[in-house]
Amino acid sequence: MADRERTFVMVKPDGVQRGLIGEIVSRFEDRGLKLVAGKFTRLDDDHAREHYAEHVDKPFFDDLTDFITSGPVFAMVWEGQDAVAQVRRMMGETDPAESAPGTIRGDYGLDLGRNVVHGSDTEEGSAQREIELFFDDDEQVDYERIDEPWLYE
Ligand code: DAT
Ligand code: MG
């Protein structure tokens, strides 16, 4: 079996306000990914700036941190084979307008600044860093899903 890894995913304030938490969680559950942590919370400015630190020099940085702190988010850790890349594929492109139908952003978004969901883009870099920014080790739960023998050979 290929790499089992963990990735950080977050339903952004627009997704929460539009009632999409359940839909988004269902997609990852149905795919066979395993939820190992979840937290409904609201980011403060420091947390937002740290989460998006790679974009600090971009012209959209202030709009981005304003948006991500504008309301509650649903933060999660999902585990599974090639989880980082598979979640990114399921999310679609950064811009919903460029995202294929069937992806989360392609099905639920229209505007770059309201793209519904966040997902880490690399395991070693962003996933581990983002997970640690939101979750303590004891908030991530190790367990077997009953269907794992049928999801992995
Ligand atoms: P992604 O969320 O697909 O990982 P990213 O890390 O490049 O994309 O950017 C983080 C967020 O910043 C993205 O979800 C939406 C916003 N963003 C990215 N590029 C932007 C741009 N050119 N103008 C405005 N907002 C942008
Ligand atoms: Mg990113």
PDB file of C-alpha atoms in Angstrom, residues 16-117:
ATOM      1  CA  VAL A  16     -20.010  27.398   6.914  1.00  0.00           C
ATOM      2  CA  GLN A  17     -22.491  30.229   6.258  1.00  0.00           C
ATOM      3  CA  ARG A  18     -23.843  28.431   3.199  1.00  0.00           C
ATOM      4  CA  GLY A  19     -24.488  25.244   5.124  1.00  0.00           C
ATOM      5  CA  LEU A  20     -21.926  23.150   3.260  1.00  0.00           C
ATOM      6  CA  ILE A  21     -20.065  21.526   6.182  1.00  0.00           C
ATOM      7  CA  GLY A  22     -22.036  18.286   5.955  1.00  0.00           C
ATOM      8  CA  GLU A  23     -21.737  18.059   2.180  1.00  0.00           C
ATOM      9  CA  ILE A  24     -17.983  18.584   2.265  1.00  0.00           C
ATOM     10  CA  VAL A  25     -17.423  16.133   5.132  1.00  0.00           C
ATOM     11  CA  SER A  26     -19.555  13.565   3.278  1.00  0.00           C
ATOM     12  CA  ARG A  27     -17.428  13.760   0.170  1.00  0.00           C
ATOM     13  CA  PHE A  28     -14.262  12.902   2.053  1.00  0.00           C
ATOM     14  CA  GLU A  29     -15.992  10.191   4.105  1.00  0.00           C
ATOM     15  CA  ASP A  30     -17.501   8.634   0.975  1.00  0.00           C
ATOM     16  CA  ARG A  31     -14.109   8.617  -0.701  1.00  0.00           C
ATOM     17  CA  GLY A  32     -12.744   6.494   2.117  1.00  0.00           C
ATOM     18  CA  LEU A  33     -10.646   9.106   3.857  1.00  0.00           C
ATOM     19  CA  LYS A  34     -10.707   8.865   7.650  1.00  0.00           C
ATOM     20  CA  LEU A  35     -11.548  11.827   9.867  1.00  0.00           C
ATOM     21  CA  VAL A  36      -9.020  11.962  12.707  1.00  0.00           C
ATOM     22  CA  ALA A  37      -9.651  15.469  14.085  1.00  0.00           C
ATOM     23  CA  GLY A  38     -12.291  18.191  13.827  1.00  0.00           C
ATOM     24  CA  LYS A  39     -12.812  21.596  15.391  1.00  0.00           C
ATOM     25  CA  PHE A  40     -15.461  24.282  14.875  1.00  0.00           C
ATOM     26  CA  THR A  41     -13.712  27.546  15.659  1.00  0.00           C
ATOM     27  CA  ARG A  42     -13.041  31.100  14.619  1.00  0.00           C
ATOM     28  CA  LEU A  43      -9.505  32.206  13.771  1.00  0.00           C
ATOM     29  CA  ASP A  44      -8.061  35.336  15.306  1.00  0.00           C
ATOM     30  CA  ASP A  45      -5.845  37.583  13.209  1.00  0.00           C
ATOM     31  CA  ASP A  46      -2.546  36.129  14.474  1.00  0.00           C
ATOM     32  CA  HIS A  47      -3.653  32.591  13.682  1.00  0.00           C
ATOM     33  CA  ALA A  48      -4.847  33.640  10.211  1.00  0.00           C
ATOM     34  CA  ARG A  49      -1.574  35.407   9.435  1.00  0.00           C
ATOM     35  CA  GLU A  50       0.392  32.365  10.558  1.00  0.00           C
ATOM     36  CA  HIS A  51      -1.795  29.936   8.625  1.00  0.00           C
ATOM     37  CA  TYR A  52      -1.362  31.970   5.435  1.00  0.00           C
ATOM     38  CA  ALA A  53       2.249  33.030   6.151  1.00  0.00           C
ATOM     39  CA  GLU A  54       3.426  31.913   2.687  1.00  0.00           C
ATOM     40  CA  HIS A  55       1.205  34.654   1.189  1.00  0.00           C
ATOM     41  CA  VAL A  56       2.294  37.507   3.457  1.00  0.00           C
ATOM     42  CA  ASP A  57       3.819  39.484   0.586  1.00  0.00           C
ATOM     43  CA  LYS A  58       0.898  39.023  -1.812  1.00  0.00           C
ATOM     44  CA  PRO A  59      -1.411  41.951  -2.562  1.00  0.00           C
ATOM     45  CA  PHE A  60      -4.447  39.910  -1.506  1.00  0.00           C
ATOM     46  CA  PHE A  61      -3.022  38.972   1.931  1.00  0.00           C
ATOM     47  CA  ASP A  62      -5.095  41.421   4.013  1.00  0.00           C
ATOM     48  CA  ASP A  63      -8.321  40.525   2.195  1.00  0.00           C
ATOM     49  CA  LEU A  64      -7.511  36.856   2.727  1.00  0.00           C
ATOM     50  CA  THR A  65      -6.933  37.182   6.483  1.00  0.00           C
ATOM     51  CA  ASP A  66     -10.010  39.430   6.836  1.00  0.00           C
ATOM     52  CA  PHE A  67     -12.106  36.823   5.067  1.00  0.00           C
ATOM     53  CA  ILE A  68     -10.810  33.784   6.954  1.00  0.00           C
ATOM     54  CA  THR A  69     -11.405  35.528  10.310  1.00  0.00           C
ATOM     55  CA  SER A  70     -14.863  36.835   9.312  1.00  0.00           C
ATOM     56  CA  GLY A  71     -16.791  33.911  10.766  1.00  0.00           C
ATOM     57  CA  PRO A  72     -16.465  30.377  12.066  1.00  0.00           C
ATOM     58  CA  VAL A  73     -14.627  27.670  10.172  1.00  0.00           C
ATOM     59  CA  PHE A  74     -14.673  23.885  10.443  1.00  0.00           C
ATOM     60  CA  ALA A  75     -11.100  22.616  10.670  1.00  0.00           C
ATOM     61  CA  MET A  76     -10.309  18.938  10.119  1.00  0.00           C
ATOM     62  CA  VAL A  77      -7.556  16.404   9.720  1.00  0.00           C
ATOM     63  CA  TRP A  78      -8.187  13.633   7.178  1.00  0.00           C
ATOM     64  CA  GLU A  79      -6.039  10.522   6.833  1.00  0.00           C
ATOM     65  CA  GLY A  80      -5.625   8.102   3.963  1.00  0.00           C
ATOM     66  CA  GLN A  81      -3.562   6.913   1.060  1.00  0.00           C
ATOM     67  CA  ASP A  82      -2.083   9.910  -0.724  1.00  0.00           C
ATOM     68  CA  ALA A  83      -4.496  12.094   1.254  1.00  0.00           C
ATOM     69  CA  VAL A  84      -2.848  15.460   0.542  1.00  0.00           C
ATOM     70  CA  ALA A  85      -2.997  15.132  -3.236  1.00  0.00           C
ATOM     71  CA  GLN A  86      -6.379  13.372  -3.304  1.00  0.00           C
ATOM     72  CA  VAL A  87      -8.005  16.122  -1.231  1.00  0.00           C
ATOM     73  CA  ARG A  88      -6.490  18.760  -3.538  1.00  0.00           C
ATOM     74  CA  ARG A  89      -7.961  16.945  -6.552  1.00  0.00           C
ATOM     75  CA  MET A  90     -11.357  16.774  -4.877  1.00  0.00           C
ATOM     76  CA  MET A  91     -11.213  20.504  -4.070  1.00  0.00           C
ATOM     77  CA  GLY A  92     -10.488  21.610  -7.643  1.00  0.00           C
ATOM     78  CA  GLU A  93      -8.386  24.598  -8.651  1.00  0.00           C
ATOM     79  CA  THR A  94      -7.726  27.619  -6.449  1.00  0.00           C
ATOM     80  CA  ASP A  95     -10.150  29.621  -8.626  1.00  0.00           C
ATOM     81  CA  PRO A  96     -13.627  28.054  -8.645  1.00  0.00           C
ATOM     82  CA  ALA A  97     -14.141  29.446 -12.146  1.00  0.00           C
ATOM     83  CA  GLU A  98     -11.335  27.177 -13.356  1.00  0.00           C
ATOM     84  CA  SER A  99     -12.500  24.152 -11.337  1.00  0.00           C
ATOM     85  CA  ALA A 100     -14.131  21.175 -12.987  1.00  0.00           C
ATOM     86  CA  PRO A 101     -17.711  20.265 -12.110  1.00  0.00           C
ATOM     87  CA  GLY A 102     -17.588  17.431  -9.614  1.00  0.00           C
ATOM     88  CA  THR A 103     -14.933  19.142  -7.537  1.00  0.00           C
ATOM     89  CA  ILE A 104     -15.934  21.027  -4.382  1.00  0.00           C
ATOM     90  CA  ARG A 105     -14.936  24.432  -5.720  1.00  0.00           C
ATOM     91  CA  GLY A 106     -16.336  23.588  -9.155  1.00  0.00           C
ATOM     92  CA  ASP A 107     -19.689  22.621  -7.664  1.00  0.00           C
ATOM     93  CA  TYR A 108     -20.037  25.270  -4.937  1.00  0.00           C
ATOM     94  CA  GLY A 109     -18.024  28.337  -5.904  1.00  0.00           C
ATOM     95  CA  LEU A 110     -17.795  31.059  -8.518  1.00  0.00           C
ATOM     96  CA  ASP A 111     -15.324  33.583  -7.130  1.00  0.00           C
ATOM     97  CA  LEU A 112     -11.622  33.257  -6.246  1.00  0.00           C
ATOM     98  CA  GLY A 113     -12.082  35.049  -2.928  1.00  0.00           C
ATOM     99  CA  ARG A 114     -14.941  32.733  -1.902  1.00  0.00           C
ATOM    100  CA  ASN A 115     -13.621  29.292  -2.670  1.00  0.00           C
ATOM    101  CA  VAL A 116     -15.327  27.423   0.195  1.00  0.00           C
ATOM    102  CA  VAL A 117     -12.567  25.115   1.323  1.00  0.00           C
TER     103      VAL A 117
END
